[in-house]
Amino acid sequence: MRIPFAAATILIPALLLGQALQPLAIPPLLEADTMHLVVAAHTHQFYPGVNTATYGVNGPYLGPTLVWQQGDTARIAVENQLAEVTTMHWHGMHVPGEMDGGPHSIIQPGESWTAEFPVKNPAGTYWYHPHPHMLTAKQANLGIAGFILVRDDAEAQLDLPRTYGVDDFPVVIQDKKIISTGEMVTYPLGDSLWVNGTPNAYLEVPAQVVRLRLLNGSIARIFRLGFEDDRNFDVIGSDGGLLPAPTAMNRLMLSNGERAEVLLDLTGMEGDSLLLMSYGNELGQSMPGSGNLILEYSTLNGIAFPVLRLRIVPPTADPVTAVPNLLASIPVPSEATSVRTRTKTITGNGMVAMGQFLINGLQFDMDVVNDTMLLGSNEVWHFVNNSNLAHPMHLHGVSFFVLERNGVPPPQWERGPKDVVLVDAGEDVKLIVHFGELAGADFPYMYHCHNLMHEDHMMMLQFMVVDPVTALADTPAAHALVAPSPTKGVVRFAAQFAVEHITVRDLLGRVVLDRSGPFGKEGTLDLSVAPAGVLTMELGGQGKREVVRVVKE
Ligand code: C2O
Ligand code: CU
Ligand code: CU
């Protein structure tokens, strides 16, 4: 679907936009037992004299920064004052499917929804945004998004900057398309660059080690960040927590939804200023934001442009003056623990907005759950990109680790826990994922491209994480369950009755496996000899009979 904005794309004259730098807005902190988030429509002047319609959370644009301590119970009441449906998703948080705020957790206009979950994630930078089907790009772009900071004891032991707004700063980077009426349009690539909702932003930072929590909150643009003098900075954290050790670099690629925590040593630089840039001129042709003319046009494409000017002011009374050598040890599951491998192949060709991209030939269907994982299991996943564009792929409810890019271990900064991974055209990215939270058929998790144009255009599939035994206890209406599906071999089954006999049939009804027990109320069955395809498993016993479906790969 072509979005007909080309005609309406009259840029506000540069004068009206105002070249004057504005102080960077720092979202307020929200630290409460029960957090209230009110999502509503507003009007705001980002540019003097220009009214822009927005959506915001507890304010005109973006939302407060939620702070949670690991081990606490998070409780958030979300009130929808919009004239349309919304949802609220806790991106990166390890929460059960029904608390995840995905497309099934619709909040009607005028209604509220309360999420409650134990905070299990390690210290890190997460975020929240809406996830209603086909409205995510619009609502996130209009301003519904905010940071989540998780703190934990291990991080608290480290000598790191952590005074919010003083030496520890949230930095959400978004490109924006503002047309002459002041309207903010949902277009894949904008012509203006905002940080925390501030155009032409500057930030006063003390002359010491400071921490930037970077988030790419754009619809589609990929940033290649660096400082104007090519200085090194230290990446200390990725999407889902701290790295084992800081890694020094002078460029950082950040795709949609990705976060990175960065330390910058400004000791002795009082009175100086420094520009954080994005080097769009260094992006490959498959990346939204590069100069590739086949992709949608934007004045920021293919050029280096300023993101945020840092003005360096006197140090604080108790500054952090050095970057620690060691950070956190978040264990990486070994590949040997993987119970199976899934390959997700991306196909399609197109532009950022127009492309129809498929995952394993499939598109989003709200009523179809595409994969089922066993609770507590680890799996190896491959994202293989056979399309012409790079796609930032995201899984809900988990953090994963990147094992390889095209057979080679990833760079150091990508070796921490992550939940979005950029998969370039032609790449095969191998992950190991731990499925530690439950998501059943009513509220499955999503996995999708975090380019919000692609996500809204169905580049999204769904998965469940189940434990057949407890899932059955929770859903008395179901009489039997089996997982995982698809499977390559062994499945686990559970029934409400003692199973004595199992018959497996193919789609034509031919018996491919016949086993007699007794098995009891739960057990395992090896399907490796069964043919690939959709199979039915008939479980019989105690005069009862139940048929469940399982897909054999
Ligand atoms: Cu950040 Cu499914 O989303
Ligand atoms: Cu998410
Ligand atoms: Cu995509």
Coordinates of C-alpha atoms and ligand atoms in Angstrom, one line a residue:
M1 CA 0.0 0.0 0.0
R2 CA 1.5 3.3 -1.1
I3 CA 0.9 6.1 1.5
P4 CA 0.1 9.2 -0.5
F5 CA 2.1 11.7 1.4
A6 CA 4.4 12.6 -1.4
A7 CA 2.1 15.4 -2.5
A8 CA 1.6 16.7 1.0
T9 CA 5.3 16.7 1.8
I10 CA 5.8 20.4 1.8
L11 CA 8.5 21.1 4.3
I12 CA 8.1 23.8 6.9
P13 CA 10.7 26.5 5.9
A14 CA 13.9 26.1 7.8
L15 CA 13.3 29.5 9.4
L16 CA 9.9 28.5 10.8
L17 CA 11.4 25.3 12.2
G18 CA 13.9 27.5 14.0
Q19 CA 17.6 26.6 14.0
A20 CA 17.9 27.7 17.7
L21 CA 19.0 25.0 19.9
Q22 CA 16.5 23.9 22.6
P23 CA 17.3 22.3 25.9
L24 CA 16.8 18.5 25.8
A25 CA 13.5 17.5 27.5
I26 CA 14.1 14.9 30.2
P27 CA 11.0 12.8 30.9
P28 CA 10.0 12.8 34.6
L29 CA 10.7 9.7 36.7
L30 CA 7.7 7.6 37.8
E31 CA 8.5 5.5 40.9
A32 CA 5.3 4.3 42.5
D33 CA 3.8 1.0 43.8
T34 CA 1.0 1.5 41.3
M35 CA 1.8 3.6 38.3
H36 CA -0.9 5.4 36.4
L37 CA -0.4 6.0 32.7
V38 CA -3.0 8.1 30.9
V39 CA -2.9 7.9 27.2
A40 CA -4.5 10.9 25.5
A41 CA -4.5 13.2 22.5
H42 CA -2.9 16.6 22.9
T43 CA -1.6 19.6 21.0
H44 CA 2.0 20.8 21.4
Q45 CA 4.3 23.4 19.9
F46 CA 7.6 21.7 19.1
Y47 CA 8.4 24.6 16.9
P48 CA 7.4 28.1 18.1
G49 CA 4.0 29.1 16.7
V50 CA 3.4 25.7 15.1
N51 CA 0.6 23.6 16.6
T52 CA 1.1 19.9 16.2
A53 CA -1.4 17.2 17.2
T54 CA 0.1 14.5 19.4
Y55 CA -0.6 11.5 21.5
G56 CA 1.2 11.4 24.9
V57 CA 1.3 9.5 28.1
N58 CA 0.6 11.8 31.2
G59 CA 1.6 14.7 29.0
P60 CA 1.7 16.1 25.5
Y61 CA 4.4 13.9 24.0
L62 CA 6.2 10.7 25.1
G63 CA 5.7 9.5 28.7
P64 CA 7.4 9.3 32.1
T65 CA 10.4 7.1 32.7
L66 CA 9.3 4.1 34.8
V67 CA 11.7 2.8 37.4
W68 CA 11.6 -0.7 38.8
Q69 CA 13.9 -2.6 41.1
Q70 CA 14.5 -6.2 40.1
G71 CA 12.4 -8.4 42.5
D72 CA 9.7 -5.8 42.9
T73 CA 6.2 -6.2 41.6
A74 CA 5.3 -3.8 38.8
R75 CA 1.8 -2.6 38.7
I76 CA 0.7 -0.2 36.0
A77 CA -2.8 1.0 35.3
V78 CA -3.2 2.3 31.7
E79 CA -6.1 4.5 31.0
N80 CA -7.1 5.0 27.3
Q81 CA -8.5 8.5 26.7
L82 CA -7.9 8.3 23.0
A83 CA -10.8 8.0 20.5
E84 CA -9.3 4.7 19.3
V85 CA -8.1 1.4 20.7
T86 CA -4.7 1.0 22.1
T87 CA -2.5 -1.5 24.1
M88 CA 0.6 -1.0 26.2
H89 CA 3.6 -3.3 25.7
W90 CA 6.6 -3.5 28.0
H91 CA 9.3 -4.0 25.4
G92 CA 12.1 -6.3 26.6
M93 CA 10.5 -7.2 29.9
H94 CA 10.2 -10.9 30.8
V95 CA 6.5 -11.0 31.6
P96 CA 3.8 -13.6 30.9
G97 CA 1.8 -13.2 27.7
E98 CA -1.3 -11.8 29.3
M99 CA 0.7 -9.0 30.9
D100 CA 2.8 -8.3 27.8
G101 CA 0.4 -5.7 26.2
G102 CA 0.5 -7.2 22.7
P103 CA -2.2 -6.8 20.1
H104 CA -4.6 -9.1 22.0
S105 CA -4.6 -6.9 25.1
I106 CA -6.9 -4.2 23.6
I107 CA -7.8 -1.2 25.7
Q108 CA -11.0 0.3 24.4
P109 CA -11.5 4.1 24.4
G110 CA -12.4 5.2 27.9
E111 CA -11.3 1.9 29.4
S112 CA -8.4 1.0 31.6
W113 CA -6.1 -2.1 31.8
T114 CA -3.9 -3.0 34.6
A115 CA -0.7 -5.0 34.2
E116 CA 1.0 -6.7 37.2
F117 CA 4.1 -8.8 37.1
P118 CA 7.3 -9.5 39.1
V119 CA 10.3 -7.6 37.7
K120 CA 12.7 -10.4 36.7
N121 CA 14.9 -8.5 34.2
P122 CA 18.4 -7.5 35.1
A123 CA 19.3 -3.8 35.4
G124 CA 19.0 -2.2 32.0
T125 CA 17.1 0.1 29.7
Y126 CA 13.8 -1.1 28.4
W127 CA 10.8 0.8 27.0
Y128 CA 7.1 0.9 26.6
H129 CA 4.9 1.6 23.6
P130 CA 1.5 0.7 22.2
H131 CA 1.0 -2.4 20.0
P132 CA -2.5 -2.4 18.6
H133 CA -2.7 -4.2 15.3
M134 CA -2.0 -1.9 12.4
L135 CA -1.9 1.2 14.6
T136 CA 1.5 0.8 16.2
A137 CA 3.5 3.0 13.9
K138 CA 0.9 5.8 14.1
Q139 CA 0.5 5.7 17.9
A140 CA 4.2 5.4 18.7
N141 CA 5.0 8.1 16.2
L142 CA 2.5 10.5 17.6
G143 CA 4.2 10.1 21.0
I144 CA 3.1 7.1 23.0
A145 CA 6.4 5.7 24.2
G146 CA 8.6 6.0 27.3
F147 CA 11.6 4.5 29.0
I148 CA 11.7 1.8 31.6
L149 CA 14.8 1.6 33.9
V150 CA 15.4 -1.5 35.8
R151 CA 17.8 -1.4 38.7
D152 CA 19.4 -4.4 40.5
D153 CA 21.9 -5.1 43.2
A154 CA 24.8 -6.1 40.9
E155 CA 24.5 -2.9 39.0
A156 CA 24.2 -0.9 42.2
Q157 CA 27.7 -2.3 43.3
L158 CA 29.4 -0.8 40.2
D159 CA 30.8 2.7 40.1
L160 CA 28.6 3.9 37.3
P161 CA 26.8 7.2 36.7
R162 CA 23.2 6.6 37.8
T163 CA 21.8 10.0 38.8
Y164 CA 19.0 10.5 36.4
G165 CA 19.1 13.8 34.5
V166 CA 22.5 14.7 36.1
D167 CA 25.0 12.1 34.8
D168 CA 22.7 9.4 33.5
F169 CA 20.4 10.5 30.6
P170 CA 17.6 8.9 28.6
V171 CA 18.1 9.6 24.9
V172 CA 15.3 8.5 22.5
I173 CA 16.2 9.3 18.9
Q174 CA 13.3 9.8 16.4
D175 CA 13.2 11.2 12.9
K176 CA 9.9 13.0 12.2
K177 CA 7.9 14.1 9.2
I178 CA 6.2 17.4 9.9
I179 CA 4.2 18.8 7.1
S180 CA 3.3 22.5 6.5
T181 CA 0.1 22.4 8.6
G182 CA 2.3 21.3 11.5
E183 CA 0.8 17.8 11.3
M184 CA 3.1 14.9 12.3
V185 CA 2.5 12.2 9.7
T186 CA 3.2 8.5 9.9
Y187 CA 5.8 8.3 7.2
P188 CA 8.7 5.8 7.3
L189 CA 11.5 8.4 7.1
G190 CA 11.3 11.9 8.4
D191 CA 13.2 15.1 7.7
S192 CA 13.7 16.4 11.2
L193 CA 15.5 14.8 14.1
W194 CA 14.1 14.9 17.6
V195 CA 15.6 13.6 20.8
N196 CA 13.2 13.1 23.7
G197 CA 10.7 15.1 21.6
T198 CA 13.0 18.1 21.4
P199 CA 14.1 19.3 17.9
N200 CA 17.6 20.8 17.6
A201 CA 18.4 19.6 21.1
Y202 CA 21.3 20.4 23.4
L203 CA 22.1 18.9 26.7
E204 CA 24.3 20.2 29.5
V205 CA 26.5 17.4 30.8
P206 CA 29.1 17.5 33.5
A207 CA 32.9 17.2 32.7
Q208 CA 33.1 13.6 34.0
V209 CA 32.0 10.1 32.9
V210 CA 28.4 10.3 31.9
R211 CA 25.9 7.6 30.8
L212 CA 23.6 7.9 27.8
R213 CA 20.8 5.4 27.5
L214 CA 20.2 5.4 23.7
L215 CA 17.0 4.1 22.2
N216 CA 16.1 4.2 18.5
G217 CA 12.4 5.1 18.7
S218 CA 12.0 5.8 15.0
I219 CA 9.5 4.2 12.7
A220 CA 12.1 2.9 10.2
R221 CA 15.3 4.9 10.2
I222 CA 18.5 3.1 11.3
F223 CA 21.1 5.3 13.1
R224 CA 24.8 5.0 12.9
L225 CA 25.9 7.0 15.9
G226 CA 29.3 8.5 16.6
F227 CA 30.8 11.8 17.8
E228 CA 31.9 14.6 15.5
D229 CA 35.6 14.1 16.4
D230 CA 35.4 10.3 16.0
R231 CA 36.3 9.8 19.7
N232 CA 35.8 6.5 21.4
F233 CA 32.9 5.8 23.8
D234 CA 32.3 2.7 25.9
V235 CA 29.2 0.6 25.3
I236 CA 28.3 -1.0 28.6
G237 CA 24.9 -2.4 28.0
S238 CA 22.7 -3.8 25.2
D239 CA 18.9 -4.3 25.1
G240 CA 18.5 -6.5 28.1
G241 CA 21.2 -5.6 30.5
L242 CA 24.9 -4.9 31.0
L243 CA 27.7 -6.4 29.0
P244 CA 30.5 -8.4 30.7
A245 CA 32.9 -5.5 30.1
P246 CA 32.8 -2.2 28.4
T247 CA 33.7 -2.2 24.8
A248 CA 35.3 0.9 23.2
M249 CA 34.1 2.0 19.8
N250 CA 33.6 5.1 17.7
R251 CA 30.5 4.0 15.8
L252 CA 27.3 2.3 17.0
M253 CA 24.5 1.1 14.7
L254 CA 21.2 1.3 16.4
S255 CA 18.1 -0.2 14.7
N256 CA 14.5 0.3 15.6
G257 CA 13.7 -0.7 19.2
E258 CA 17.3 -1.4 20.0
R259 CA 18.9 0.2 23.1
A260 CA 22.5 0.7 24.1
E261 CA 24.0 2.2 27.3
V262 CA 27.1 4.2 26.6
L263 CA 29.7 5.8 28.8
L264 CA 31.4 9.0 27.6
D265 CA 34.4 10.3 29.4
L266 CA 34.3 14.1 29.4
T267 CA 36.8 14.7 32.1
G268 CA 38.6 18.0 31.7
M269 CA 36.4 19.2 28.9
E270 CA 34.5 21.8 30.8
G271 CA 33.5 24.7 28.5
D272 CA 33.7 22.5 25.3
S273 CA 30.9 21.2 23.3
L274 CA 30.6 17.9 21.4
L275 CA 28.1 16.8 18.8
L276 CA 26.5 13.3 18.7
M277 CA 26.0 12.6 15.0
S278 CA 24.4 9.9 12.9
Y279 CA 26.4 8.9 9.9
G280 CA 23.7 8.0 7.4
N281 CA 26.4 8.3 4.7
E282 CA 28.0 5.2 6.2
L283 CA 24.9 3.0 6.1
G284 CA 24.7 0.2 3.6
Q285 CA 22.2 0.4 0.7
S286 CA 19.9 -2.1 2.4
M287 CA 19.4 0.2 5.5
P288 CA 16.5 2.7 5.8
G289 CA 18.3 6.0 6.2
S290 CA 21.0 5.3 3.7
G291 CA 21.3 7.2 0.4
N292 CA 19.6 4.4 -1.5
L293 CA 17.2 6.2 -3.8
I294 CA 15.0 3.2 -4.2
L295 CA 13.9 3.7 -0.6
E296 CA 11.6 6.5 0.4
Y297 CA 13.1 10.0 0.1
S298 CA 14.1 12.1 3.1
T299 CA 16.4 15.0 3.4
L300 CA 18.3 13.1 6.1
N301 CA 19.0 10.1 4.0
G302 CA 22.6 9.3 3.2
I303 CA 24.1 12.2 5.0
A304 CA 25.8 12.8 8.4
F305 CA 23.5 14.9 10.6
P306 CA 23.6 16.1 14.2
V307 CA 21.5 14.3 16.8
L308 CA 22.4 16.0 20.0
R309 CA 24.8 18.8 21.1
L310 CA 26.5 18.2 24.4
R311 CA 27.6 21.4 26.3
I312 CA 30.1 20.4 28.9
V313 CA 29.6 22.2 32.3
P314 CA 31.6 21.9 35.6
P315 CA 31.7 18.4 37.1
T316 CA 29.4 17.5 39.9
A317 CA 30.5 17.1 43.6
D318 CA 31.0 13.4 43.4
P319 CA 31.8 12.5 39.8
V320 CA 32.5 9.1 38.3
T321 CA 35.9 9.6 36.8
A322 CA 36.8 6.2 35.3
V323 CA 35.0 3.5 33.3
P324 CA 34.9 0.3 35.3
N325 CA 36.8 -2.7 33.8
L326 CA 34.2 -5.3 34.6
L327 CA 30.4 -5.0 34.5
A328 CA 27.9 -7.9 34.9
S329 CA 28.1 -11.6 34.2
I330 CA 24.8 -12.5 32.7
P331 CA 25.2 -16.2 31.6
V332 CA 24.8 -17.1 28.0
P333 CA 23.0 -20.4 27.5
S334 CA 25.3 -22.9 25.8
E335 CA 24.3 -24.0 22.3
A336 CA 24.3 -27.6 23.6
T337 CA 21.3 -26.8 25.8
S338 CA 19.1 -26.0 22.7
V339 CA 16.2 -28.5 22.3
R340 CA 15.7 -27.5 18.7
T341 CA 16.6 -25.1 15.9
R342 CA 14.1 -22.9 14.1
T343 CA 14.9 -21.1 11.0
K344 CA 12.9 -17.9 10.1
T345 CA 13.5 -16.9 6.5
I346 CA 12.6 -13.4 5.5
T347 CA 11.6 -12.8 1.9
G348 CA 10.2 -9.9 -0.1
N349 CA 11.3 -6.9 -2.0
G350 CA 10.3 -3.4 -1.7
M351 CA 10.7 0.0 -0.2
V352 CA 10.4 0.9 3.5
A353 CA 6.7 1.7 3.4
M354 CA 5.6 -0.3 0.4
G355 CA 7.3 -3.6 0.9
Q356 CA 5.4 -6.7 1.8
F357 CA 7.9 -8.8 3.7
L358 CA 7.2 -12.4 4.8
I359 CA 8.6 -14.6 7.5
N360 CA 8.7 -18.2 6.3
G361 CA 6.2 -17.2 3.7
L362 CA 3.7 -16.1 6.3
Q363 CA 2.0 -12.9 7.3
F364 CA 0.3 -11.9 10.6
D365 CA -3.0 -13.5 11.3
M366 CA -4.4 -12.5 14.7
D367 CA -6.1 -15.9 14.9
V368 CA -3.1 -18.1 14.1
V369 CA -0.3 -19.0 16.5
N370 CA 2.7 -19.9 14.4
D371 CA 5.0 -21.5 17.0
T372 CA 4.8 -23.2 20.3
M373 CA 7.8 -23.5 22.7
L374 CA 8.2 -25.5 25.8
L375 CA 8.4 -23.4 29.0
G376 CA 11.9 -23.3 30.3
S377 CA 13.6 -24.5 27.1
N378 CA 16.4 -23.0 25.1
E379 CA 16.3 -22.9 21.3
V380 CA 18.6 -21.9 18.6
W381 CA 16.9 -19.5 16.1
H382 CA 18.2 -18.4 12.7
F383 CA 16.9 -15.3 11.0
V384 CA 17.9 -15.6 7.3
N385 CA 17.3 -12.5 5.3
N386 CA 16.6 -13.2 1.6
S387 CA 15.0 -9.8 1.1
N388 CA 16.5 -6.5 -0.2
L389 CA 16.2 -4.6 3.1
A390 CA 17.7 -4.9 6.6
H391 CA 15.1 -5.9 9.2
P392 CA 15.4 -5.4 13.0
M393 CA 13.8 -8.6 14.3
H394 CA 12.3 -8.6 17.8
L395 CA 10.9 -11.4 20.1
H396 CA 8.5 -10.7 23.0
G397 CA 8.9 -12.0 26.5
V398 CA 12.5 -13.0 26.2
S399 CA 16.1 -11.8 26.0
F400 CA 18.3 -13.7 23.6
F401 CA 22.0 -13.8 22.7
V402 CA 23.5 -13.4 19.3
L403 CA 25.7 -16.4 18.6
E404 CA 26.8 -15.7 15.1
R405 CA 26.4 -13.4 12.1
N406 CA 27.0 -15.4 8.9
G407 CA 28.9 -18.0 11.0
V408 CA 31.1 -15.5 12.8
P409 CA 30.7 -14.4 16.4
P410 CA 29.2 -11.0 16.7
P411 CA 31.1 -7.9 17.8
Q412 CA 31.6 -7.5 21.5
W413 CA 28.8 -4.9 22.0
E414 CA 26.3 -7.4 20.6
R415 CA 27.2 -10.2 23.0
G416 CA 25.0 -9.0 25.9
P417 CA 21.3 -9.9 26.3
K418 CA 19.2 -8.5 23.5
D419 CA 15.7 -8.5 22.2
V420 CA 16.1 -6.8 18.8
V421 CA 18.7 -7.9 16.3
L422 CA 19.3 -6.2 13.0
V423 CA 19.4 -8.7 10.2
D424 CA 20.9 -7.2 7.1
A425 CA 20.0 -8.3 3.6
G426 CA 21.9 -11.6 2.8
E427 CA 22.6 -12.3 6.5
D428 CA 22.0 -15.4 8.6
V429 CA 21.9 -14.4 12.2
K430 CA 22.0 -17.2 14.8
L431 CA 20.6 -16.7 18.3
I432 CA 20.1 -18.7 21.4
V433 CA 16.8 -17.9 23.2
H434 CA 15.5 -19.0 26.6
F435 CA 11.8 -19.2 26.9
G436 CA 11.2 -18.5 30.6
E437 CA 7.6 -17.1 30.7
L438 CA 4.3 -18.5 29.8
A439 CA 2.1 -17.3 27.0
G440 CA -1.0 -19.2 26.1
A441 CA -3.4 -19.1 23.2
D442 CA -5.4 -16.1 24.4
F443 CA -2.4 -13.9 24.8
P444 CA 0.5 -15.2 22.7
Y445 CA 3.7 -13.4 22.2
M446 CA 4.7 -11.7 19.0
Y447 CA 7.9 -11.9 17.0
H448 CA 8.2 -9.3 14.3
C449 CA 10.2 -6.7 12.4
H450 CA 10.5 -3.6 14.6
N451 CA 10.5 -1.4 11.5
L452 CA 7.0 -0.2 12.5
M453 CA 5.9 0.1 8.8
H454 CA 6.7 -3.6 8.3
E455 CA 5.2 -4.6 11.6
D456 CA 1.9 -2.9 10.7
H457 CA 2.1 -4.4 7.3
M458 CA 1.9 -7.9 8.8
M459 CA 5.6 -8.8 9.2
M460 CA 4.7 -10.3 12.5
L461 CA 4.0 -13.8 13.7
Q462 CA 2.9 -15.2 17.1
F463 CA 4.2 -17.8 19.5
M464 CA 3.1 -19.5 22.6
V465 CA 5.2 -20.7 25.5
V466 CA 3.6 -23.6 27.3
D467 CA 4.1 -26.2 29.9
P468 CA 1.6 -28.9 28.8
V469 CA 1.1 -30.0 32.4
T470 CA 0.5 -26.7 34.1
A471 CA -1.2 -25.3 31.0
L472 CA -3.8 -28.0 31.3
A473 CA -4.3 -27.4 35.0
D474 CA -5.0 -23.7 34.1
T475 CA -7.4 -24.5 31.3
P476 CA -9.8 -27.1 32.4
A477 CA -11.7 -26.7 29.2
A478 CA -8.8 -28.3 27.3
H479 CA -8.6 -32.0 27.8
A480 CA -5.1 -32.6 26.4
L481 CA -2.1 -30.6 25.2
V482 CA 1.1 -31.3 23.4
A483 CA 4.3 -29.2 22.9
P484 CA 6.4 -28.1 21.2
S485 CA 4.9 -27.7 17.8
P486 CA 6.3 -27.6 15.2
T487 CA 8.6 -30.4 16.4
K488 CA 11.5 -32.3 15.0
G489 CA 11.1 -35.2 17.4
V490 CA 10.2 -35.5 21.0
V491 CA 7.0 -33.9 22.3
R492 CA 5.6 -33.6 25.8
F493 CA 1.9 -34.3 26.3
A494 CA -0.5 -34.0 29.2
A495 CA -4.1 -35.0 29.6
Q496 CA -6.8 -34.7 32.2
F497 CA -7.0 -38.5 32.3
A498 CA -4.5 -41.3 32.5
V499 CA -3.4 -42.1 28.9
E500 CA -3.3 -45.7 27.9
H501 CA -3.0 -45.5 24.2
I502 CA -1.7 -43.0 21.6
T503 CA -2.4 -43.1 17.9
V504 CA -0.7 -40.6 15.6
R505 CA -2.2 -40.0 12.1
D506 CA -1.2 -37.9 9.1
L507 CA -3.7 -35.5 7.4
L508 CA -5.1 -38.4 5.3
G509 CA -5.9 -40.3 8.4
R510 CA -3.2 -42.9 7.9
V511 CA -1.8 -44.2 11.2
V512 CA 1.9 -43.3 11.4
L513 CA 2.5 -44.3 15.0
D514 CA 0.7 -46.5 17.5
R515 CA 1.8 -46.9 21.1
S516 CA 0.3 -48.6 24.1
G517 CA 1.0 -47.4 27.6
P518 CA 0.1 -47.0 30.4
F519 CA 1.6 -43.5 30.2
G520 CA -0.2 -41.7 33.0
K521 CA -1.4 -38.2 32.8
E522 CA 1.8 -36.9 31.2
G523 CA 4.7 -38.1 29.2
T524 CA 6.8 -37.8 26.2
L525 CA 6.6 -39.3 22.7
D526 CA 9.3 -39.5 20.1
L527 CA 7.9 -38.4 16.7
S528 CA 11.1 -38.5 14.8
V529 CA 10.0 -41.5 12.7
A530 CA 6.7 -39.7 11.8
P531 CA 6.5 -37.9 8.4
A532 CA 6.7 -34.1 8.2
G533 CA 3.4 -32.3 8.1
V534 CA 0.3 -31.8 10.2
L535 CA -0.3 -34.8 12.5
T536 CA -3.1 -35.6 14.9
M537 CA -2.3 -37.3 18.2
E538 CA -5.2 -39.3 19.6
L539 CA -4.8 -39.9 23.3
G540 CA -7.1 -42.5 24.8
G541 CA -7.6 -43.9 28.3
Q542 CA -10.1 -44.3 31.1
G543 CA -12.9 -44.4 28.5
K544 CA -11.9 -41.0 27.2
R545 CA -10.4 -39.9 24.0
E546 CA -8.8 -36.6 23.0
V547 CA -7.3 -35.5 19.7
V548 CA -4.5 -32.8 19.6
R549 CA -2.7 -31.4 16.6
V550 CA 1.0 -31.2 16.2
V551 CA 3.2 -30.1 13.3
K552 CA 6.2 -32.3 12.5
E553 CA 9.1 -30.7 10.6
Ligands
C2O1 CU1 8.7 -3.0 20.8 CU2 6.4 -6.0 19.6 O1 7.5 -4.5 20.2
CU2 CU 8.5 -6.1 22.4
CU3 CU 11.3 -5.1 8.3

